[in-house]
Short mmCIF file of C-alpha atoms and ligand atoms in Angstrom, two decimals:
data_model
loop_
_atom_site.label_atom_id
_atom_site.label_comp_id
_atom_site.label_asym_id
_atom_site.label_seq_id
_atom_site.Cartn_x
_atom_site.Cartn_y
_atom_site.Cartn_z
CA MET A 14 114.56 -3.87 7.44
CA ASN A 15 117.98 -3.99 6.13
CA VAL A 16 118.13 -1.10 3.47
CA SER A 17 120.66 -0.04 0.90
CA ILE A 18 120.41 3.23 -0.47
CA ILE A 19 122.60 3.38 -4.28
CA GLY A 20 123.70 6.97 -4.76
CA THR A 21 124.34 9.20 -1.57
CA GLY A 22 123.77 12.57 -3.16
CA TYR A 23 120.85 15.01 -1.73
CA VAL A 24 118.31 12.77 -1.54
CA GLY A 25 120.33 9.31 -0.73
CA LEU A 26 121.84 10.55 2.18
CA THR A 27 118.48 11.96 3.73
CA THR A 28 116.63 9.22 2.73
CA GLY A 29 118.88 6.67 4.18
CA ALA A 30 120.26 9.32 7.70
CA CYS A 31 116.14 9.17 7.52
CA LEU A 32 115.96 5.78 7.54
CA ALA A 33 118.72 4.82 9.76
CA PHE A 34 116.98 7.61 12.21
CA LEU A 35 113.59 5.17 12.58
CA GLY A 36 116.22 2.05 13.55
CA HIS A 37 116.80 0.26 10.20
CA LYS A 38 120.61 -1.03 9.00
CA VAL A 39 120.90 0.93 5.91
CA THR A 40 123.90 0.90 4.11
CA CYS A 41 124.75 3.84 1.34
CA VAL A 42 126.63 3.26 -1.71
CA ASP A 43 128.69 5.71 -3.72
CA ALA A 44 130.90 5.65 -6.89
CA ASP A 45 132.47 9.13 -5.57
CA GLU A 46 135.41 7.88 -3.51
CA ASN A 47 135.71 10.99 -1.78
CA LYS A 48 132.18 11.23 -0.74
CA ILE A 49 132.91 8.07 0.55
CA LYS A 50 135.66 8.60 2.95
CA LEU A 51 134.22 12.04 3.87
CA LEU A 52 130.57 10.84 5.02
CA GLU A 53 132.84 7.54 6.87
CA ALA A 54 134.15 10.30 8.84
CA GLY A 55 131.23 11.64 9.56
CA ARG A 56 131.47 14.90 7.10
CA VAL A 57 128.60 16.15 4.63
CA PRO A 58 129.89 16.61 0.74
CA PHE A 59 127.54 19.08 0.49
CA TYR A 60 125.33 21.97 2.85
CA GLU A 61 122.61 20.91 4.23
CA PRO A 62 121.13 22.00 7.87
CA HIS A 63 121.07 19.48 10.54
CA MET A 64 122.46 16.54 8.31
CA GLU A 65 125.48 16.28 10.01
CA ASP A 66 124.36 16.07 13.53
CA LEU A 67 121.59 13.50 11.78
CA LEU A 68 124.90 11.20 10.88
CA ALA A 69 126.37 11.84 14.06
CA ASP A 70 122.95 10.14 15.53
CA VAL A 71 122.43 7.17 13.60
CA ARG A 72 125.83 6.08 12.76
CA ALA A 73 125.49 2.58 14.98
CA ASN A 74 122.72 2.34 11.63
CA LEU A 75 124.54 3.73 8.94
CA CYS A 76 127.36 2.61 6.68
CA PHE A 77 129.14 3.89 3.73
CA THR A 78 130.48 2.11 0.73
CA MET A 79 131.34 1.59 -2.46
CA ASP A 80 130.81 -2.15 -2.85
CA TYR A 81 127.52 -3.28 -4.66
CA ALA A 82 128.31 -6.72 -2.95
CA GLU A 83 128.86 -5.23 0.72
CA ALA A 84 124.94 -3.56 0.33
CA VAL A 85 122.97 -5.39 -1.87
CA PRO A 86 122.95 -9.25 -1.13
CA LYS A 87 121.56 -8.09 2.41
CA ALA A 88 119.16 -5.73 1.77
CA ASP A 89 115.12 -5.81 1.78
CA VAL A 90 114.80 -2.65 0.00
CA VAL A 91 117.30 -0.89 -2.14
CA PHE A 92 116.60 2.69 -3.31
CA ILE A 93 118.14 4.20 -6.34
CA ALA A 94 118.99 7.35 -5.80
CA VAL A 95 121.72 8.51 -8.38
CA GLY A 96 121.55 11.34 -10.29
CA THR A 97 119.36 11.85 -13.74
CA PRO A 98 121.06 14.99 -15.27
CA PRO A 99 119.76 16.41 -18.18
CA ASP A 100 120.60 14.73 -21.12
CA GLU A 101 121.50 16.98 -24.76
CA ASP A 102 118.25 16.73 -26.30
CA GLY A 103 117.09 17.51 -22.32
CA SER A 104 115.42 14.41 -21.60
CA ALA A 105 116.08 12.85 -18.29
CA ASP A 106 120.05 11.10 -19.01
CA LEU A 107 119.12 7.23 -17.36
CA ARG A 108 122.61 5.81 -17.77
CA HIS A 109 123.25 5.61 -14.01
CA VAL A 110 119.84 4.80 -12.48
CA LEU A 111 119.72 1.63 -15.07
CA ALA A 112 123.51 0.86 -14.43
CA VAL A 113 122.90 0.42 -10.94
CA ALA A 114 119.76 -1.12 -11.56
CA GLU A 115 121.42 -4.19 -13.16
CA LEU A 116 124.36 -3.90 -10.64
CA VAL A 117 121.45 -4.66 -8.08
CA GLY A 118 120.15 -8.03 -10.16
CA LYS A 119 123.64 -8.64 -10.13
CA HIS A 120 123.90 -8.97 -6.32
CA MET A 121 120.45 -9.59 -5.15
CA THR A 122 120.42 -12.97 -2.93
CA ARG A 123 117.09 -12.23 -1.65
CA GLU A 124 113.54 -11.24 -2.90
CA VAL A 125 113.85 -7.93 -2.74
CA VAL A 126 112.15 -4.36 -3.85
CA VAL A 127 113.67 -2.51 -6.44
CA VAL A 128 112.78 1.60 -5.41
CA THR A 129 113.39 4.61 -7.82
CA LYS A 130 113.62 7.62 -6.29
CA SER A 131 115.62 9.67 -8.90
CA THR A 132 113.30 11.55 -10.77
CA VAL A 133 112.73 9.98 -13.54
CA PRO A 134 110.69 9.87 -16.90
CA VAL A 135 107.44 7.85 -17.35
CA GLY A 136 108.09 4.15 -18.58
CA THR A 137 111.59 4.49 -16.93
CA ALA A 138 110.41 1.31 -14.48
CA ASP A 139 110.28 -1.15 -17.65
CA LYS A 140 113.47 -0.32 -18.69
CA VAL A 141 114.94 -0.72 -14.79
CA GLU A 142 112.90 -3.64 -14.77
CA ALA A 143 114.44 -4.87 -17.74
CA ALA A 144 118.03 -4.01 -16.68
CA VAL A 145 117.98 -5.66 -12.48
CA ALA A 146 116.08 -8.91 -14.33
CA LYS A 147 119.40 -8.95 -17.40
CA THR A 148 121.45 -10.54 -13.85
CA ALA A 149 118.92 -11.37 -11.47
CA LYS A 150 118.37 -14.97 -10.42
CA LEU A 151 115.47 -14.39 -8.17
CA PRO A 152 112.39 -12.96 -8.24
CA PHE A 153 112.43 -9.21 -7.59
CA HIS A 154 109.73 -6.06 -6.71
CA LEU A 155 109.26 -2.41 -7.96
CA CYS A 156 108.70 0.61 -6.69
CA SER A 157 108.58 4.23 -8.19
CA ASN A 158 108.58 6.62 -5.18
CA PRO A 159 109.42 10.10 -6.26
CA GLU A 160 110.80 12.01 -3.43
CA PHE A 161 109.54 15.80 -2.90
CA LEU A 162 111.98 17.08 -0.57
CA LYS A 163 113.59 20.90 -0.97
CA GLU A 164 117.33 20.88 -0.61
CA GLY A 165 118.30 23.28 2.49
CA ALA A 166 115.15 21.86 4.76
CA ALA A 167 115.68 17.97 3.40
CA VAL A 168 115.46 16.40 6.76
CA ASP A 169 113.14 18.19 7.67
CA ASP A 170 111.15 17.35 4.58
CA PHE A 171 111.98 13.94 4.85
CA LEU A 172 111.01 12.67 8.40
CA LYS A 173 107.35 15.59 8.41
CA PRO A 174 106.26 14.83 4.60
CA ASP A 175 103.04 16.32 3.07
CA ARG A 176 102.93 12.71 1.71
CA VAL A 177 104.11 10.09 0.41
CA VAL A 178 103.55 8.68 -3.62
CA LEU A 179 104.24 4.93 -3.74
CA GLY A 180 103.83 3.30 -7.37
CA VAL A 181 103.62 -0.73 -7.19
CA ALA A 182 102.74 -3.03 -8.95
CA THR A 183 102.72 -6.10 -6.30
CA ASP A 184 101.25 -6.52 -2.86
CA HIS A 185 104.52 -7.46 -1.77
CA ALA A 186 106.08 -4.19 -2.79
CA ARG A 187 102.97 -2.70 -1.57
CA SER A 188 103.60 -4.36 1.80
CA VAL A 189 106.86 -3.56 2.39
CA MET A 190 106.79 -0.11 1.12
CA ALA A 191 103.83 0.57 3.83
CA GLU A 192 105.71 -0.85 6.50
CA LEU A 193 108.73 1.23 5.39
CA TYR A 194 106.66 4.38 5.66
CA ALA A 195 104.59 4.11 8.69
CA PRO A 196 106.13 6.16 10.90
CA PHE A 197 106.68 9.05 8.37
CA VAL A 198 102.54 9.49 8.12
CA ARG A 199 101.73 9.16 12.13
CA THR A 200 100.14 12.55 12.15
CA GLY A 201 98.06 11.46 9.13
CA LYS A 202 99.29 12.62 6.28
CA PRO A 203 98.56 10.45 3.62
CA ILE A 204 100.65 7.47 1.37
CA ILE A 205 99.44 8.37 -1.88
CA PHE A 206 99.49 3.74 -3.68
CA MET A 207 98.69 4.30 -7.42
CA ASP A 208 99.86 2.62 -10.43
CA ILE A 209 104.23 3.02 -11.38
CA PRO A 210 103.85 5.37 -14.13
CA SER A 211 101.40 7.46 -12.61
CA ALA A 212 103.31 7.74 -9.47
CA GLU A 213 106.44 8.58 -12.14
CA MET A 214 104.91 11.18 -13.60
CA THR A 215 103.05 13.12 -10.32
CA LYS A 216 106.66 13.98 -9.51
CA TYR A 217 107.58 15.66 -12.83
CA ALA A 218 103.44 17.34 -13.05
CA ALA A 219 104.50 19.15 -9.13
CA ASN A 220 107.68 20.28 -10.08
CA ALA A 221 106.19 21.47 -13.81
CA MET A 222 103.42 23.81 -11.61
CA LEU A 223 106.11 24.82 -9.20
CA ALA A 224 108.09 25.94 -12.13
CA THR A 225 104.55 27.54 -13.84
CA ARG A 226 103.64 29.33 -10.64
CA ILE A 227 107.31 31.17 -10.32
CA SER A 228 107.07 32.09 -13.95
CA PHE A 229 103.55 33.21 -14.22
CA MET A 230 104.31 35.92 -11.08
CA ASN A 231 107.45 36.90 -12.93
CA GLU A 232 106.04 38.02 -15.33
CA VAL A 233 103.11 39.13 -13.80
CA ALA A 234 105.70 41.50 -11.65
CA ASN A 235 107.33 42.30 -14.46
CA LEU A 236 103.77 43.59 -16.29
CA CYS A 237 103.64 45.39 -12.31
CA GLU A 238 106.31 47.75 -13.28
CA ARG A 239 104.94 48.82 -16.64
CA VAL A 240 101.74 49.77 -15.32
CA GLY A 241 102.04 51.16 -11.72
CA ALA A 242 100.87 48.18 -9.82
CA ASP A 243 102.88 46.70 -7.01
CA VAL A 244 103.62 42.50 -7.13
CA ASP A 245 103.42 42.64 -3.38
CA MET A 246 100.52 43.44 -3.07
CA VAL A 247 99.08 41.63 -6.07
CA ARG A 248 100.42 38.71 -4.23
CA LYS A 249 98.66 38.74 -1.22
CA GLY A 250 95.56 39.77 -2.91
CA ILE A 251 96.13 36.43 -4.71
CA GLY A 252 97.16 34.40 -2.51
CA SER A 253 94.66 35.13 0.17
CA ASP A 254 92.53 32.94 -2.33
CA ASP A 255 92.19 29.22 -1.21
CA ARG A 256 92.01 27.84 -4.22
CA ILE A 257 95.72 30.04 -4.96
CA GLY A 258 97.63 29.50 -2.03
CA PRO A 259 99.91 31.71 -1.17
CA SER A 260 103.39 29.58 -1.23
CA PHE A 261 105.50 30.62 -4.50
CA LEU A 262 103.79 33.63 -5.43
CA PHE A 263 107.48 35.61 -4.49
CA PRO A 264 108.83 37.11 -7.63
CA GLY A 265 112.52 36.59 -8.41
CA PRO A 266 115.53 36.44 -10.16
CA GLY A 267 114.46 32.87 -12.15
CA TYR A 268 113.93 29.68 -10.81
CA GLY A 269 117.69 27.54 -10.97
CA GLY A 270 118.67 24.61 -9.07
CA SER A 271 119.19 20.79 -9.62
CA CYS A 272 115.84 20.30 -10.44
CA PHE A 273 113.08 22.67 -11.86
CA PRO A 274 115.33 23.39 -14.76
CA LYS A 275 116.00 19.80 -15.96
CA ASP A 276 112.32 18.41 -14.44
CA VAL A 277 110.38 20.73 -16.73
CA LYS A 278 112.99 19.91 -19.53
CA ALA A 279 112.56 16.79 -19.68
CA LEU A 280 108.92 16.90 -18.96
CA LEU A 281 108.63 18.86 -22.46
CA ARG A 282 110.92 16.22 -24.18
CA THR A 283 108.39 13.73 -23.32
CA SER A 284 105.36 15.20 -24.18
CA VAL A 285 106.88 15.95 -27.61
CA GLU A 286 107.77 11.96 -28.31
CA LYS A 287 104.50 11.32 -27.09
CA GLY A 288 102.36 13.85 -29.10
CA ALA A 289 101.20 15.44 -26.41
CA GLU A 290 102.88 18.87 -26.83
CA MET A 291 102.60 20.79 -23.57
CA SER A 292 102.74 24.64 -25.07
CA VAL A 293 102.35 26.00 -21.00
CA LEU A 294 105.33 24.27 -19.98
CA HIS A 295 107.28 25.75 -23.51
CA ALA A 296 106.45 29.55 -22.49
CA VAL A 297 107.51 28.32 -18.43
CA GLU A 298 110.61 27.90 -19.92
CA GLU A 299 111.28 30.73 -22.01
CA ALA A 300 109.98 33.03 -19.34
CA ASN A 301 112.46 31.70 -17.05
CA ASP A 302 115.36 31.93 -19.41
CA ARG A 303 114.09 35.83 -19.96
CA GLN A 304 114.22 36.32 -16.32
CA LYS A 305 117.67 35.38 -15.84
CA HIS A 306 119.09 38.84 -18.13
CA LEU A 307 116.75 40.83 -15.78
CA LEU A 308 118.71 41.74 -12.94
CA PHE A 309 121.89 42.68 -15.56
CA ALA A 310 119.44 44.62 -17.47
CA LYS A 311 118.46 46.74 -14.55
CA LEU A 312 121.89 47.07 -13.42
CA LYS A 313 122.91 48.31 -17.25
CA SER A 314 119.68 51.06 -17.47
CA VAL A 315 120.92 52.35 -14.26
CA MET A 316 124.44 52.22 -14.88
CA GLY A 317 125.03 52.53 -18.27
CA ALA A 318 128.41 53.09 -19.90
CA SER A 319 130.45 53.59 -16.63
CA LEU A 320 129.56 49.20 -15.84
CA LYS A 321 132.42 48.76 -18.33
CA GLY A 322 135.21 48.30 -15.56
CA SER A 323 133.38 49.07 -12.32
CA ARG A 324 133.36 46.64 -9.23
CA ILE A 325 129.71 44.53 -8.42
CA ALA A 326 129.00 43.69 -5.40
CA VAL A 327 126.84 39.96 -6.18
CA TRP A 328 125.39 38.73 -2.64
CA GLY A 329 124.03 35.06 -3.13
CA LEU A 330 125.46 32.51 -5.25
CA ALA A 331 123.20 29.86 -4.36
CA PHE A 332 120.18 29.31 -6.37
CA LYS A 333 118.28 29.49 -2.77
CA PRO A 334 119.09 30.53 0.36
CA GLN A 335 119.54 27.59 2.81
CA THR A 336 121.94 25.47 0.33
CA ASP A 337 125.66 25.25 -1.11
CA ASP A 338 123.96 23.78 -4.48
CA MET A 339 124.96 26.57 -7.63
CA ARG A 340 123.54 24.37 -10.37
CA GLU A 341 121.56 26.58 -12.74
CA SER A 342 121.42 30.32 -10.53
CA PRO A 343 120.65 32.98 -11.96
CA ALA A 344 123.84 34.17 -10.11
CA LEU A 345 125.59 32.38 -12.49
CA THR A 346 123.78 34.39 -15.85
CA LEU A 347 124.52 37.37 -13.47
CA ILE A 348 128.56 36.73 -13.62
CA ASP A 349 129.07 36.08 -17.22
CA GLU A 350 126.77 38.85 -18.39
CA LEU A 351 129.02 41.38 -16.07
CA ILE A 352 131.87 39.94 -17.57
CA ASP A 353 131.05 40.42 -20.68
CA ALA A 354 130.34 43.94 -20.26
CA GLY A 355 134.20 44.32 -18.96
CA ALA A 356 132.79 44.74 -14.68
CA THR A 357 134.65 42.62 -11.83
CA ALA A 358 131.91 40.67 -9.58
CA VAL A 359 133.02 40.93 -6.25
CA THR A 360 130.84 37.63 -4.63
CA HIS A 361 129.30 36.74 -1.19
CA ASP A 362 127.42 33.78 -0.23
CA PRO A 363 127.20 32.23 3.24
CA VAL A 364 127.69 28.83 2.50
CA ALA A 365 128.12 28.60 -1.18
CA MET A 366 131.50 30.19 -1.72
CA PRO A 367 133.59 27.18 -1.68
CA GLU A 368 131.53 25.64 -4.17
CA ALA A 369 131.75 29.06 -6.57
CA LYS A 370 135.14 28.91 -6.40
CA ARG A 371 135.05 24.97 -7.43
CA ARG A 372 133.02 26.04 -10.49
CA LEU A 373 134.09 29.96 -11.17
CA GLY A 374 137.42 29.57 -9.99
CA ASP A 375 139.52 33.26 -10.38
CA ARG A 376 136.23 34.83 -12.70
CA VAL A 377 135.51 36.54 -10.19
CA THR A 378 136.56 38.03 -6.43
CA TYR A 379 135.73 36.29 -3.40
CA ALA A 380 135.01 38.84 -0.24
CA ALA A 381 134.78 36.92 3.18
CA THR A 382 131.84 39.05 4.09
CA ASN A 383 129.15 40.55 2.29
CA TYR A 384 130.40 44.26 3.86
CA ASP A 385 133.78 43.24 2.75
CA ALA A 386 132.38 42.91 -0.88
CA LEU A 387 131.10 46.22 -0.89
CA THR A 388 134.62 47.88 -0.83
CA GLY A 389 134.98 50.13 -3.65
CA ALA A 390 132.19 48.19 -5.70
CA ALA A 391 130.01 50.71 -7.40
CA ALA A 392 126.65 48.83 -7.09
CA LEU A 393 124.65 46.40 -5.30
CA VAL A 394 123.04 43.04 -6.73
CA VAL A 395 121.16 41.12 -4.17
CA VAL A 396 120.69 37.47 -6.03
CA THR A 397 119.69 35.22 -2.77
CA ASP A 398 117.33 35.83 -0.24
CA TRP A 399 119.47 34.51 2.51
CA ASN A 400 118.35 35.82 6.47
CA GLU A 401 121.53 37.41 6.74
CA TYR A 402 120.62 40.04 3.81
CA ARG A 403 117.29 40.97 4.88
CA HIS A 404 118.25 43.74 7.16
CA PRO A 405 121.85 45.08 6.59
CA ASP A 406 123.33 48.28 7.77
CA PHE A 407 122.38 50.75 4.99
CA SER A 408 124.34 53.47 6.12
CA ARG A 409 127.46 51.07 5.88
CA ILE A 410 126.10 49.95 2.15
CA LYS A 411 125.98 53.46 1.54
CA SER A 412 129.70 54.58 2.40
CA ALA A 413 130.93 51.46 1.42
CA LEU A 414 129.64 52.58 -2.50
CA SER A 415 131.00 54.26 -4.71
CA LYS A 416 127.24 54.93 -6.04
CA PRO A 417 124.04 54.16 -4.41
CA ILE A 418 122.56 51.79 -6.33
CA VAL A 419 120.80 48.67 -5.08
CA ILE A 420 119.34 46.12 -7.36
CA ASP A 421 117.25 43.82 -5.07
CA GLY A 422 116.61 40.74 -7.38
CA ARG A 423 114.70 39.28 -4.12
CA ASN A 424 112.60 42.41 -3.22
CA LEU A 425 114.05 42.19 0.03
CA TYR A 426 113.86 46.02 0.84
CA ASP A 427 111.36 48.84 1.00
CA PRO A 428 111.41 50.97 -2.35
CA ALA A 429 110.06 53.95 -0.16
CA LYS A 430 113.06 53.77 2.35
CA MET A 431 115.45 53.01 0.26
CA LYS A 432 114.47 56.59 -1.65
CA ASN A 433 114.76 58.56 1.79
CA LEU A 434 118.09 57.08 2.36
CA GLY A 435 119.29 57.93 -1.28
CA PHE A 436 119.90 55.06 -2.72
CA THR A 437 118.99 54.62 -6.42
CA TYR A 438 116.72 50.94 -6.09
CA ARG A 439 115.49 48.96 -8.45
CA SER A 440 113.72 45.60 -7.36
CA ILE A 441 111.62 42.85 -8.95
CA GLY A 442 107.58 44.02 -9.78
CA ARG A 443 107.10 47.55 -7.43
CA GLY A 444 107.21 51.22 -7.97
CA ASP A 445 110.70 51.84 -7.80
CA GLN A 446 111.49 51.89 -11.29
CA SER A 447 112.55 55.33 -12.47
N1 LIG B 5 118.31 17.66 -4.82
C1 LIG B 5 117.13 17.60 -4.81
O1 LIG B 5 116.26 18.26 -4.66
C2 LIG B 5 116.20 16.91 -5.19
C3 LIG B 5 114.55 16.81 -4.50
C4 LIG B 5 113.92 15.52 -5.22
C5 LIG B 5 113.97 14.91 -6.19
N2 LIG B 5 115.29 14.58 -6.67
C6 LIG B 5 115.98 13.96 -8.11
O2 LIG B 5 116.62 12.85 -7.13
C7 LIG B 5 118.19 12.30 -7.66
C8 LIG B 5 119.40 12.10 -7.51
O3 LIG B 5 119.32 13.83 -7.06
P1 LIG B 5 120.57 14.76 -6.04
O4 LIG B 5 119.98 15.98 -5.62
O5 LIG B 5 120.23 13.71 -4.35
O6 LIG B 5 121.56 14.45 -6.65
P2 LIG B 5 123.28 14.58 -6.67
O7 LIG B 5 123.68 14.83 -7.77
O8 LIG B 5 123.42 15.00 -5.74
O9 LIG B 5 123.90 12.87 -5.89
C9 LIG B 5 123.95 11.70 -6.80
C10 LIG B 5 124.31 10.91 -6.56
O10 LIG B 5 124.57 9.30 -7.01
C11 LIG B 5 126.13 9.09 -7.42
N3 LIG B 5 126.29 7.91 -8.06
C12 LIG B 5 126.07 8.49 -9.64
N4 LIG B 5 125.93 7.07 -10.37
C13 LIG B 5 126.51 6.37 -9.35
C14 LIG B 5 126.50 5.16 -9.71
N5 LIG B 5 126.57 4.18 -10.69
N6 LIG B 5 126.73 4.25 -8.09
C15 LIG B 5 126.83 4.63 -7.63
N7 LIG B 5 126.29 6.15 -7.30
C16 LIG B 5 126.39 6.48 -8.41
C17 LIG B 5 126.73 10.05 -7.11
O11 LIG B 5 128.33 10.34 -7.41
C18 LIG B 5 126.31 11.23 -6.63
O12 LIG B 5 126.91 11.07 -5.53
C19 LIG B 5 117.57 13.28 -9.38
O13 LIG B 5 117.21 12.26 -10.18
C20 LIG B 5 117.44 14.06 -8.96
O14 LIG B 5 116.41 14.88 -9.64
C21 LIG B 5 116.44 15.73 -6.34
#
C-alpha cells in the first residue's frame, strides 16, 4: 500500500519506519525543516533505540518531505500523528491535527482512509471529518487508531503490539486497516475493532489507568515510610495477585513524559465538560504533583541549611530510561528547587545531555560522566533508573562526595548495604528514613 504519515515524532516516525519494514511505500511529512533534513541524512532527531538501524534498512521504502502535494495524492492511507499538547485549560490542543486534516482533504486525489493516531479526545473524529470535508472533492473514510507504544521501546512495541485498537465507521476503512495491520498480529494478538468514540476513549482510559497505578503506589510507599513497612515487599506481595499484576507498581519521583501528564489533564477536562467528573483522576494528578517534590524534600531533611551554596549531583534527567525525552521530567522539578534553594545542580544523563542543554542552558552544570558529576558535590540524587546507575562503584561515590549522602528516587540500592558502607541513604517507601 501507499501510506503517508503526517508528523515524524516518536509516533509518526515509528509508524512510518515499521510499515516501510513490511514493504509498504511510506512518505513521512513534517512541518519542521530541520527534522526532515536530518531524516533524509539517515539521522534520527531524538534518541530511540534501534531506530537509526531500522531507518537504514527501510530506506528504499521510505521518503521524507515537507510537501503534502508529494505525500497525499498517491496515498491509500494517511496517518495523522502530530502533537496534541495541552491547551491552557488542560484540554488537548487540536490545532495541528485539524490543520493537517484540511490539507489532507485539499491534496487527496483518491478514496483514502484518514487515520488519527495522535491522542485526541472523544468527539475529535467529527472535527477531523469536518476539516477534511472542507476541502475534499472525493469520499474518504475515518479511522481512530490510538497508539500504545512506549518511548525507549517504540520499534519493538509497534512491531509486536499487545493489541491494535481500530475505531472505524465503514467497511472500507475496516478492510484496509485489517490488511495493513495483519502482519503485526500473526502471533494471535488481537485487532480490536470498535466504534470511533470508544477507540478515542480507550487511549485515555489506558493512560489514566497507568497513571493511577503509579500515583497509588507512590502514596502506598509514602505511607510505608510512616508505618515501618517496605514498599518493595508490599509491591511483590500485591503484584503476584493475578487480578493486580506486577507492572507499574514501582514507586518513584512521580510520572512525567509527553503522555501521562497531558492525557490525564485532557481526560479530566473532558470529564468536567461532560458533567461526569473523575474524582479518582483528580487525586491521581494531585498526588503526582506532590510526589515530584519528594526528592528535594528528602534531600532538604538530611542537609538542612547546608544545602544553600552546595553542589548536588543529579544522575538522570530523562523522565525514564532509554529516552532523551525530558518533558515533565521530575528532574526538572528537582533542579528548579535546588536552584531556588541556592544550590548548584551538577547533572548527568547517558543520552539526554543535548536535550538538557537545550532546555536548561547554563542553569546547571553538565558532567561528562556520572562519576564526574560527583566531584565536589555534597550529595547525590538519583532521578532516572538508567542501567548505568544500578551497580555503581560505591567506594568511588563515597570518596568523591564531600558528605556521603545519597537520595535514591528509584530504589536502586540496598538500604542495609548503603548503611553498612556509611552512607546517609534515603529511598522511597523503605526502611531507611532515619
Ligand atoms: N510519544 C509517545 O510515547 C506517544 C505514545 C502514544 C501516543 N502519542 C501521541 O501521539 C501524538 C504524537 O506524539 P509524538 O510524541 O510523536 O509527538 P512529537 O512532538 O514527538 O512529534 C510531533 C511531530 O509533528 C510535527 N508537526 C506538528 N504540526 C505539523 C503539521 N501541521 N504538519 C506536519 N507536521 C507537523 C512536529 O514537527 C513533530 O515532528 C500525540 O498526540 C501523542 O499524545 C505519543
